[in-house]
PDB file of C-alpha atoms in Angstrom:
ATOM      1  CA  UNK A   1     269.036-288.155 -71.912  1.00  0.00           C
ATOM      2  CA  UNK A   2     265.595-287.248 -70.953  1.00  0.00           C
ATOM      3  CA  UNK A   3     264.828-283.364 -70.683  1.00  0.00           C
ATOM      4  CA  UNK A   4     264.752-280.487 -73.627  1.00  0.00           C
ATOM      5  CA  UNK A   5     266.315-280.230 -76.325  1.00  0.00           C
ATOM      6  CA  UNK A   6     266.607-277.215 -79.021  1.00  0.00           C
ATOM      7  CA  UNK A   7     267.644-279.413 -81.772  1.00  0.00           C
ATOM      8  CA  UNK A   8     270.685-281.407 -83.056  1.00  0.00           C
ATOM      9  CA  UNK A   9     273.795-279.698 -84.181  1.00  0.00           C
ATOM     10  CA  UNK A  10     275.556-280.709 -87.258  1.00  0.00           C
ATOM     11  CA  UNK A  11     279.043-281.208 -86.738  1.00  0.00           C
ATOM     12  CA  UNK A  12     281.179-280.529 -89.710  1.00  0.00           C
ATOM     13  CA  UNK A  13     285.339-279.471 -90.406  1.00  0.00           C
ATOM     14  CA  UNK A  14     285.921-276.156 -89.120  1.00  0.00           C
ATOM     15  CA  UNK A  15     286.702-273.250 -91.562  1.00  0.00           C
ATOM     16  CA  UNK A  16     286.168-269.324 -91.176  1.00  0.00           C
ATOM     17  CA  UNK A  17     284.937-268.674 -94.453  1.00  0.00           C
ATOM     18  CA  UNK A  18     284.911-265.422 -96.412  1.00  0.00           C
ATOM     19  CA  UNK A  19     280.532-265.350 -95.931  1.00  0.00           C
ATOM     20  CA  UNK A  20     280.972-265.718 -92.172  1.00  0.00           C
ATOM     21  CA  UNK A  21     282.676-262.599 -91.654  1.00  0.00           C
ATOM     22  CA  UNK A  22     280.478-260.833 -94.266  1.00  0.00           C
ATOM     23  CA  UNK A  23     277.777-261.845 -92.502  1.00  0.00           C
ATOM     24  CA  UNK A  24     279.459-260.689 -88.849  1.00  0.00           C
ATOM     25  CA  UNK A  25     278.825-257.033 -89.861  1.00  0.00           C
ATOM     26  CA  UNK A  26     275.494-257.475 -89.827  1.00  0.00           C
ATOM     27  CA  UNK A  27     275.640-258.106 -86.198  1.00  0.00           C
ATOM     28  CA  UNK A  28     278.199-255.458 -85.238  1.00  0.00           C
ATOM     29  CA  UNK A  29     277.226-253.477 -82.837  1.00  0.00           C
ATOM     30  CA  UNK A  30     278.785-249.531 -82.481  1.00  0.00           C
ATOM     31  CA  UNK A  31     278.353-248.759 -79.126  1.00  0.00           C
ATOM     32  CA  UNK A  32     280.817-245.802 -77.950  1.00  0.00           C
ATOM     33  CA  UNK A  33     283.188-247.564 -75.759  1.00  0.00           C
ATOM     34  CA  UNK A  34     283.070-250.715 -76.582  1.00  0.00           C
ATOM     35  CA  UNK A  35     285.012-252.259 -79.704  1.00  0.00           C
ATOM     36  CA  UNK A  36     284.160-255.900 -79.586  1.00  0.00           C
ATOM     37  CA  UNK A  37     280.480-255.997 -79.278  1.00  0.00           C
ATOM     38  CA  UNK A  38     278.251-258.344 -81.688  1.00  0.00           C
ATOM     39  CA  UNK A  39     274.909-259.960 -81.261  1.00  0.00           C
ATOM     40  CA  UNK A  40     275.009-263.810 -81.481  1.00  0.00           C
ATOM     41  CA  UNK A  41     271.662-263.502 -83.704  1.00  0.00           C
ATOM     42  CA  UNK A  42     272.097-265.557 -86.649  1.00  0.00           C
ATOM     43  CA  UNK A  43     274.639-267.656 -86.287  1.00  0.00           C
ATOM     44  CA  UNK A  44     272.457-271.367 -86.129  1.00  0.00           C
ATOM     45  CA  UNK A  45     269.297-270.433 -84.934  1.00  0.00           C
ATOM     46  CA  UNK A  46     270.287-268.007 -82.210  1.00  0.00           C
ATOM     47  CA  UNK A  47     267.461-265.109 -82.752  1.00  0.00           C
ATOM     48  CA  UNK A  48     268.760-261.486 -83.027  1.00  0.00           C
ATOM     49  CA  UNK A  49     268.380-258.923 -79.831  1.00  0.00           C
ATOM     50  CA  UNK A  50     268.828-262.231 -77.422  1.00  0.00           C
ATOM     51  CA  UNK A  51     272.293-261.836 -76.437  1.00  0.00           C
ATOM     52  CA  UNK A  52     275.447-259.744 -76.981  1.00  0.00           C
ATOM     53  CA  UNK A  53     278.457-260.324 -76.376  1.00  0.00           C
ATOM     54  CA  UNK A  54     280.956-257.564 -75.782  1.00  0.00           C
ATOM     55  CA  UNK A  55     284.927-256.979 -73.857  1.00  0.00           C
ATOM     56  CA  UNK A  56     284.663-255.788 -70.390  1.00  0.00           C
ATOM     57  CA  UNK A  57     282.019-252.554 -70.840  1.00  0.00           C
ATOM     58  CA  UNK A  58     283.836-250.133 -68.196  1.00  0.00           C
ATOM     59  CA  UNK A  59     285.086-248.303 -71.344  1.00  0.00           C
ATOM     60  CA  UNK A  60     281.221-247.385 -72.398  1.00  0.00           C
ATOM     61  CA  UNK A  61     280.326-243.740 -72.326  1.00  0.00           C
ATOM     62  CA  UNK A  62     276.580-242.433 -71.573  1.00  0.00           C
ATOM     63  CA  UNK A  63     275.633-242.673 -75.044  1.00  0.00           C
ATOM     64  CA  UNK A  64     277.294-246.109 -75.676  1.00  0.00           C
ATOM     65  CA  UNK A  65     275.071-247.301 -72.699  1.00  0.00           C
ATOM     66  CA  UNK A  66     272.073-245.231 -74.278  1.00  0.00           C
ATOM     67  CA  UNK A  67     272.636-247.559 -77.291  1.00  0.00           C
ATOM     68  CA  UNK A  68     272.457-250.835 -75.117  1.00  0.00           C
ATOM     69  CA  UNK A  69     269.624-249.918 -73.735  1.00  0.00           C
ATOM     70  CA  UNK A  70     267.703-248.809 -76.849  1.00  0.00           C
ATOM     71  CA  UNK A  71     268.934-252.307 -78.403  1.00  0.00           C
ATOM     72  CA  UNK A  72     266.967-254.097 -75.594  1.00  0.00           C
ATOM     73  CA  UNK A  73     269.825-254.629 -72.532  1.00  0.00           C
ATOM     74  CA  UNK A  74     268.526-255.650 -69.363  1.00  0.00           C
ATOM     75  CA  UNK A  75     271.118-257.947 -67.931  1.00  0.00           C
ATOM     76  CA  UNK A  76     274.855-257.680 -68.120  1.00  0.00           C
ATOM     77  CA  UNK A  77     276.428-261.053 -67.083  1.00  0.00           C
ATOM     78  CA  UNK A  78     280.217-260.335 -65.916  1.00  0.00           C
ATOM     79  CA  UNK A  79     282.548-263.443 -66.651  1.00  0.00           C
ATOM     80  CA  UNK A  80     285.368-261.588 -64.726  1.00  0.00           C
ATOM     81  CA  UNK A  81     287.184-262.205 -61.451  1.00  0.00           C
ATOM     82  CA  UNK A  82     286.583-259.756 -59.284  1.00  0.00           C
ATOM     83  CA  UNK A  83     290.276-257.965 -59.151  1.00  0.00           C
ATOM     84  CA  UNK A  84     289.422-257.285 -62.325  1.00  0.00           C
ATOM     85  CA  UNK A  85     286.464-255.371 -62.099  1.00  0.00           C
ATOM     86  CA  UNK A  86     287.404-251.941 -61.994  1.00  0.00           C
ATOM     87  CA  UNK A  87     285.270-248.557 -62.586  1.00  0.00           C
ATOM     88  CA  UNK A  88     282.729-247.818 -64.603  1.00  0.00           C
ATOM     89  CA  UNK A  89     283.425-244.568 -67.500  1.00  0.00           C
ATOM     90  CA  UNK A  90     279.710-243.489 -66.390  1.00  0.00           C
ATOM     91  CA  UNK A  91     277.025-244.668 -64.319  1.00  0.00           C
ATOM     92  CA  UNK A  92     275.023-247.991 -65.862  1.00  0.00           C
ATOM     93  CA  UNK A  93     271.052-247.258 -66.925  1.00  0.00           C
ATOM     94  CA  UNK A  94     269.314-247.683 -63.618  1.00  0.00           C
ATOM     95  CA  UNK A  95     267.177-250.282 -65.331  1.00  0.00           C
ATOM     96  CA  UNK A  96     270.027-252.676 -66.196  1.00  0.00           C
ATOM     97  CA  UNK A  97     270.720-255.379 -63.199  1.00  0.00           C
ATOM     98  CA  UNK A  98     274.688-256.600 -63.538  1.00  0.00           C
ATOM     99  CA  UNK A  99     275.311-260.548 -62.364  1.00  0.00           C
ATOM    100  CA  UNK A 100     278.984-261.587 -61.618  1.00  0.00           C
ATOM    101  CA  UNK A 101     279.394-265.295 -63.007  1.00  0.00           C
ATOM    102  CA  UNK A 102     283.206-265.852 -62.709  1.00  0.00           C
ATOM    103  CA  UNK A 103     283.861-268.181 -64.711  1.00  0.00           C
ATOM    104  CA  UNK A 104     287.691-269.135 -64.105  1.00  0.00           C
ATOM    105  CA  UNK A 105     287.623-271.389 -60.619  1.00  0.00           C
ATOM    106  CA  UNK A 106     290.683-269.036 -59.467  1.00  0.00           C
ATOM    107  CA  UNK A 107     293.064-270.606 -56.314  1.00  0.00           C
ATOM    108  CA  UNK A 108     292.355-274.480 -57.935  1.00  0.00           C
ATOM    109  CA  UNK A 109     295.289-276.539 -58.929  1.00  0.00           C
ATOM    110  CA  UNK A 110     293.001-276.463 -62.312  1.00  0.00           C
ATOM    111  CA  UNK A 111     293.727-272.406 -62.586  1.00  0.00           C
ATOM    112  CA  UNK A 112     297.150-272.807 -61.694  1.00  0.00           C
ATOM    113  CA  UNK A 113     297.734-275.697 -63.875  1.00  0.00           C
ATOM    114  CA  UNK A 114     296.741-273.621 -66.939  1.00  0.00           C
ATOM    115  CA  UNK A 115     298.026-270.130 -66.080  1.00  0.00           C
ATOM    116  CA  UNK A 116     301.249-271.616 -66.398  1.00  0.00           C
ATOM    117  CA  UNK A 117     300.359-273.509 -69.930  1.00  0.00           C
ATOM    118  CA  UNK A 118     298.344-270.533 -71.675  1.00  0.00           C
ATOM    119  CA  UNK A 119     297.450-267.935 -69.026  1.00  0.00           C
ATOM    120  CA  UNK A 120     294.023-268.967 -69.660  1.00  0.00           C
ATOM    121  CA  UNK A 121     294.321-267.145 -73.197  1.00  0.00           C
ATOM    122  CA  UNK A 122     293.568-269.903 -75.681  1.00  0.00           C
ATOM    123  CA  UNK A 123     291.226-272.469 -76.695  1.00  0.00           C
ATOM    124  CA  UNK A 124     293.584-274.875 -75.940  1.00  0.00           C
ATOM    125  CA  UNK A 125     292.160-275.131 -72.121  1.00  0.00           C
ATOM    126  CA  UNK A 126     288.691-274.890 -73.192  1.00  0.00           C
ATOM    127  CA  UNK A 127     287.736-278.850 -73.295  1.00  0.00           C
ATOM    128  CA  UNK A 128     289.558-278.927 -69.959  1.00  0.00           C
ATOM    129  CA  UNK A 129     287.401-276.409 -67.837  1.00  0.00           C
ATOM    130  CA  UNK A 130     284.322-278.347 -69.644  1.00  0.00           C
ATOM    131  CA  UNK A 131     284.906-281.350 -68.143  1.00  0.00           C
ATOM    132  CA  UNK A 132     287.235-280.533 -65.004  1.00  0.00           C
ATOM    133  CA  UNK A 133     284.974-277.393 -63.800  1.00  0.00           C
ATOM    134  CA  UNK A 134     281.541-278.155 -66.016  1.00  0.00           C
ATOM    135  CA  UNK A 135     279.667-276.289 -63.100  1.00  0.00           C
ATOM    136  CA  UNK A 136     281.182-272.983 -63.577  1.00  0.00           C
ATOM    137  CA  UNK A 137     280.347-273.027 -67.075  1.00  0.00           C
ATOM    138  CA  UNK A 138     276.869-273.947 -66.475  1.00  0.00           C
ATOM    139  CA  UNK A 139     276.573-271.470 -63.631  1.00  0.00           C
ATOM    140  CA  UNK A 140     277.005-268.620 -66.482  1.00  0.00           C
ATOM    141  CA  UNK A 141     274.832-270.205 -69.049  1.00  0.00           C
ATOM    142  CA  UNK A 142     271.920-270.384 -66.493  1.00  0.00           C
ATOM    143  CA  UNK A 143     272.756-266.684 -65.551  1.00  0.00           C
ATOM    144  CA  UNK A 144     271.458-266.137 -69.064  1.00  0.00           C
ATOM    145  CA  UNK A 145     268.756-268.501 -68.409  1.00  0.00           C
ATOM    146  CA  UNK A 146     266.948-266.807 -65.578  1.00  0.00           C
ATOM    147  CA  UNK A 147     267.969-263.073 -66.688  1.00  0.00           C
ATOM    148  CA  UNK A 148     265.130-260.582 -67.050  1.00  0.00           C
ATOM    149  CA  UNK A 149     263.262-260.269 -69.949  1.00  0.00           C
ATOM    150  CA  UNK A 150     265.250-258.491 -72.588  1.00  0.00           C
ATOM    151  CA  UNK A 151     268.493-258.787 -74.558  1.00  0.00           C
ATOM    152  CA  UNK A 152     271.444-260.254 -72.580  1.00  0.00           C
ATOM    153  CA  UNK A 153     275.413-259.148 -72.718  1.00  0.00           C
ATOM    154  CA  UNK A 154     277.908-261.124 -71.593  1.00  0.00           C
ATOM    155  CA  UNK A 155     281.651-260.251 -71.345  1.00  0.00           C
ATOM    156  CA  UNK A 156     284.598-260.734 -69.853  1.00  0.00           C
ATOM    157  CA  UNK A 157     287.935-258.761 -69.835  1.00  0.00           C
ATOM    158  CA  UNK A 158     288.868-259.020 -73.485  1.00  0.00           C
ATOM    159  CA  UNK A 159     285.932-260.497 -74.829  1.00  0.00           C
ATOM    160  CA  UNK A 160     287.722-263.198 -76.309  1.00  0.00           C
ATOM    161  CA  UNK A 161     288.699-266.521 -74.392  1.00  0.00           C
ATOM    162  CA  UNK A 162     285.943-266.954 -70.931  1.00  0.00           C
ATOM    163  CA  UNK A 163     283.774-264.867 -73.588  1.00  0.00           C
ATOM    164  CA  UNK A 164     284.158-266.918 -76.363  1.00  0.00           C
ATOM    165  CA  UNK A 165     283.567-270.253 -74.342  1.00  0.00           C
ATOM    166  CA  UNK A 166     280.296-268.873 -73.120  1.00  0.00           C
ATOM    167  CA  UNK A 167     279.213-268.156 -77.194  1.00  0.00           C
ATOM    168  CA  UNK A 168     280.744-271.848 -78.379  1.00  0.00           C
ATOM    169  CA  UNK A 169     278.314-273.273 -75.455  1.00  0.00           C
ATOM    170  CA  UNK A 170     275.361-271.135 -76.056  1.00  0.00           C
ATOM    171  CA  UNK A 171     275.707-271.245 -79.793  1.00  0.00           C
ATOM    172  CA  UNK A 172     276.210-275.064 -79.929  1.00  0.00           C
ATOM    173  CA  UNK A 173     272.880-275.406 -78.020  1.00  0.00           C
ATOM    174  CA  UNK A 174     271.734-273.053 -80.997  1.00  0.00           C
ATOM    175  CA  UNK A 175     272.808-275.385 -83.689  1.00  0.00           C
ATOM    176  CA  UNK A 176     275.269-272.893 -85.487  1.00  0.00           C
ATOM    177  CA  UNK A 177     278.298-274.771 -87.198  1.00  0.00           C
ATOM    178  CA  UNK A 178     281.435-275.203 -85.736  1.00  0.00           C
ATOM    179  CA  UNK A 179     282.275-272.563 -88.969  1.00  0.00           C
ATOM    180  CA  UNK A 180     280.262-270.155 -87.458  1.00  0.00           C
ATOM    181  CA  UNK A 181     281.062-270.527 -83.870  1.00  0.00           C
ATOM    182  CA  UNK A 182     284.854-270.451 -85.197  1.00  0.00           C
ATOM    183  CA  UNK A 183     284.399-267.400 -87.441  1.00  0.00           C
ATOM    184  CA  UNK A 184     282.591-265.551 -84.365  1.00  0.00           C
ATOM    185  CA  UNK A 185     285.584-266.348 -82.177  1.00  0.00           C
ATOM    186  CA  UNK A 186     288.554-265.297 -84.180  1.00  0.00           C
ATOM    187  CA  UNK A 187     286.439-261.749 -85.103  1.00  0.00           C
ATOM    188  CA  UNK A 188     287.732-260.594 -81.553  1.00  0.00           C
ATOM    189  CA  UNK A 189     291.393-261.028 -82.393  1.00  0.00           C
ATOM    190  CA  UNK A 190     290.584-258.241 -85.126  1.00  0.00           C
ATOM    191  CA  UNK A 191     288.666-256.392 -82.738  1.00  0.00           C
ATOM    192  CA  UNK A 192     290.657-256.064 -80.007  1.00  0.00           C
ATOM    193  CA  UNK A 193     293.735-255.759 -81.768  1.00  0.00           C
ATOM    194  CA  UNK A 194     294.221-252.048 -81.298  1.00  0.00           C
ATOM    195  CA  UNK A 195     293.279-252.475 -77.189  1.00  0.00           C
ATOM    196  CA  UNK A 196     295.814-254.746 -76.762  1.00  0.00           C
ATOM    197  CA  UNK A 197     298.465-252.914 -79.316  1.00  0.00           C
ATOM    198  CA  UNK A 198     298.170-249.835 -76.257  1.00  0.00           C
ATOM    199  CA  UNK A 199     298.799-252.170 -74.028  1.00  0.00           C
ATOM    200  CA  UNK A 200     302.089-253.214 -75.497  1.00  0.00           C
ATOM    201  CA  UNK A 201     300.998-256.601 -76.139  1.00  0.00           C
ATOM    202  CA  UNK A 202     302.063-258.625 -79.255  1.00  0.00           C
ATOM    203  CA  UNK A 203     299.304-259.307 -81.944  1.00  0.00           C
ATOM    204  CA  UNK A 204     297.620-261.932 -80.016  1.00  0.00           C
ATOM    205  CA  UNK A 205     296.413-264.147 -82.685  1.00  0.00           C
ATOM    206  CA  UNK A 206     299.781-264.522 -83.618  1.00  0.00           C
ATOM    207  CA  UNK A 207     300.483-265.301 -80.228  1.00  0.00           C
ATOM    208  CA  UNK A 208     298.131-267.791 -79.870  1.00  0.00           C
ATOM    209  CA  UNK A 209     298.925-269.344 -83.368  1.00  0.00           C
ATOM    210  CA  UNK A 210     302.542-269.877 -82.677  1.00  0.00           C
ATOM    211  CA  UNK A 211     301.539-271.273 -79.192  1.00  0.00           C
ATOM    212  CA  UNK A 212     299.057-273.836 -80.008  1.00  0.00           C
ATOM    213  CA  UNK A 213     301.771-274.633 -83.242  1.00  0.00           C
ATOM    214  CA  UNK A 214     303.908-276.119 -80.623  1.00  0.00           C
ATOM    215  CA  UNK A 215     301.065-278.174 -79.369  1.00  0.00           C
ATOM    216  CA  UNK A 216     300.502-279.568 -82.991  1.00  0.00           C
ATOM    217  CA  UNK A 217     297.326-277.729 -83.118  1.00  0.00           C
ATOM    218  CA  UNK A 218     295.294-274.506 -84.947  1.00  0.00           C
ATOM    219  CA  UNK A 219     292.825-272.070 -83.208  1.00  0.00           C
ATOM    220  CA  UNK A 220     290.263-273.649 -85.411  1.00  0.00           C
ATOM    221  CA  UNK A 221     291.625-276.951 -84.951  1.00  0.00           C
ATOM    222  CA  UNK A 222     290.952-276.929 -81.490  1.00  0.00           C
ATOM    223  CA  UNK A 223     287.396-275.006 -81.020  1.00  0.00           C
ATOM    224  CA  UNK A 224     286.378-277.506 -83.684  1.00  0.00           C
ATOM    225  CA  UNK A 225     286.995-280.610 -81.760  1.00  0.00           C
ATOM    226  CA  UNK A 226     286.008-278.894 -78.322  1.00  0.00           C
ATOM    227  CA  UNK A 227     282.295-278.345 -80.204  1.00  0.00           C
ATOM    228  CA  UNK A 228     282.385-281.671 -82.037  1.00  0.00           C
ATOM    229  CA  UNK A 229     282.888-283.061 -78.250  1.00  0.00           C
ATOM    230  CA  UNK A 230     280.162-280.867 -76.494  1.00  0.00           C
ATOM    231  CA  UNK A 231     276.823-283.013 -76.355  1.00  0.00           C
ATOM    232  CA  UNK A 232     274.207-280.609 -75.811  1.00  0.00           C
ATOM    233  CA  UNK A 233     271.752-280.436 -74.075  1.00  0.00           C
ATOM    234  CA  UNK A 234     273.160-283.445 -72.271  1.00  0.00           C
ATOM    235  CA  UNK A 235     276.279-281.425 -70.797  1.00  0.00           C
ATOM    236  CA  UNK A 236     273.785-278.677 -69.189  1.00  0.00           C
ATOM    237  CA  UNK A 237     271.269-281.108 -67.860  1.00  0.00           C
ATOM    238  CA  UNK A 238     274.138-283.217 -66.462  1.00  0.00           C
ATOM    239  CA  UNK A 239     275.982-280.745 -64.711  1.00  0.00           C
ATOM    240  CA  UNK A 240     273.292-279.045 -62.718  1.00  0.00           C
ATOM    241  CA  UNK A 241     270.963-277.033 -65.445  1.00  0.00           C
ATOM    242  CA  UNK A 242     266.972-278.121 -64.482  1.00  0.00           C
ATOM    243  CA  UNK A 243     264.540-278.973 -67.523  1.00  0.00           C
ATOM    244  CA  UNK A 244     262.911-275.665 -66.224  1.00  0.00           C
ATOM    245  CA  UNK A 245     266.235-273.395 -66.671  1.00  0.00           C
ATOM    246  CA  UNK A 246     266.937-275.428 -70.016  1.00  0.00           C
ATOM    247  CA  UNK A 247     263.497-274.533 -71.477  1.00  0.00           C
ATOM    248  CA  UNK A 248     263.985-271.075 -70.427  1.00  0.00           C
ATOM    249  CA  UNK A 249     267.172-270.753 -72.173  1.00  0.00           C
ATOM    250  CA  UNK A 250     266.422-272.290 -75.249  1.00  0.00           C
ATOM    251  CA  UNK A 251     263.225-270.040 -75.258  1.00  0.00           C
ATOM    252  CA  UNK A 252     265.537-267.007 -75.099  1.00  0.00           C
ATOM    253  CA  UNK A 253     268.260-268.289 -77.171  1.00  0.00           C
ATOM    254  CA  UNK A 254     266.621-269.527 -80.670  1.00  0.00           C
ATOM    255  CA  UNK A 255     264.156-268.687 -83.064  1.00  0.00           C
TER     256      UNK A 255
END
């Protein structure tokens, strides 16, 4: 298809190897507040200080948003519904504008369809939402797209599942491996595990691992094939991104 293109991606076996999550802590990110924050910088050719992606930020005191803003955020882009939005610890920099992308098409037979498979809480519904609901994904990539100058962070609730399918579509468009994309993924099960341990939840990788076991699957297993199927830039230009919002993204996005 006809339009921009940051490069091809090489599409190999998925594995989270040992140098992957070495090389996370480079992009860690201590902001006070927030547990799961890591800049998508260097994973393919994704370019450091372009965008961040975090859990839900509520949790961030003054000095954790001091430390966004010193690391270059301008835009947060909120892949929440908006029962889930809640209050803010402190008051947001003045200077930092905050879009609301939900990303879940709530009230469809789509949602209710795969709350009652996974609660929305694995990759196992990613390829799904991709093809059935293409235009919500889209709608948050080109929230990144036409953001302000500066460094973009993008969350969710957890910053894990609606989170990690806005990295695996961003990143793919950035070349990184389906390793990498993996790797970055599964860091937020380690992350988060304390959050969701006061919640009274169960470890949720083990959650997830013994769910998608009964589907015959893996978590890498199935973000592998979801990234192996995701033709980019085809799938943005198709479903609604212009050459114009493309360039603009890839311009952000890579090195």
């Amino acid at each position: 298809m006809a339009g921009i293109d940051c490069g091809s991606t090489s599409l190999v076996g998925a594995v989270a190897g040992d140098e992957n999550t070495t090389a996370a802590r480079g992009r860690e990110l201590s902001w006070d507040g927030c547990v799961n924050a890591r800049d998508l910088g260097g994973l393919g050719r994704a370019k450091p200080g372009a965008v961040v992606r975090t859990e839900e930020p509520n949790r961030l005191s003054e000095a954790g948003w001091s430390a966004a803003w010193a690391y270059g955020v301008r835009t947060v882009v909120d892949l929440r519904n908006a029962d889930e939005y809640g209050q803010d610890r402190v008051p947001r920099p003045a200077g930092i504008t905050t879009v609301r992308v939900p990303l879940e098409p709530v009230g469809t037979p789509f949602y209710e369809r795969w709350e009652r498979i996974d609660n929305l809480a694995s990759p196992l519904y990613y390829p799904a939402i991709l093809a059935e609901h293409p235009e919500r994904v889209v709608n948050a990539a080109r929230a990144v797209s036409t953001a302000a100058p500066g460094c973009v962070l993008f969350h969710c609730s957890g910053g894990k599942d609606r989170t990690g399918l806005l990295a695996l579509v961003l990143l793919t468009l950035a070349e990184a491996t389906p390793e990498e994309i993996v790797a970055d993924y599964l860091l937020s099960y380690e992350r988060m595990r304390h959050r969701y341990a006061e919640l009274g939840y169960r470890d949720q990788r083990d959650a997830v691992t013994e769910f998608l076991a009964s589907r015959d699957t893996t978590i890498e297993a199935s973000l592998g094939s979801t990234v192996a199927a995701l033709a980019m830039p085809d799938f943005l230009l198709e479903n609604g991104m212009s050459d114009t919002e493309l360039s603009a993204l890839c311009t952000r996005l890579t090195t």
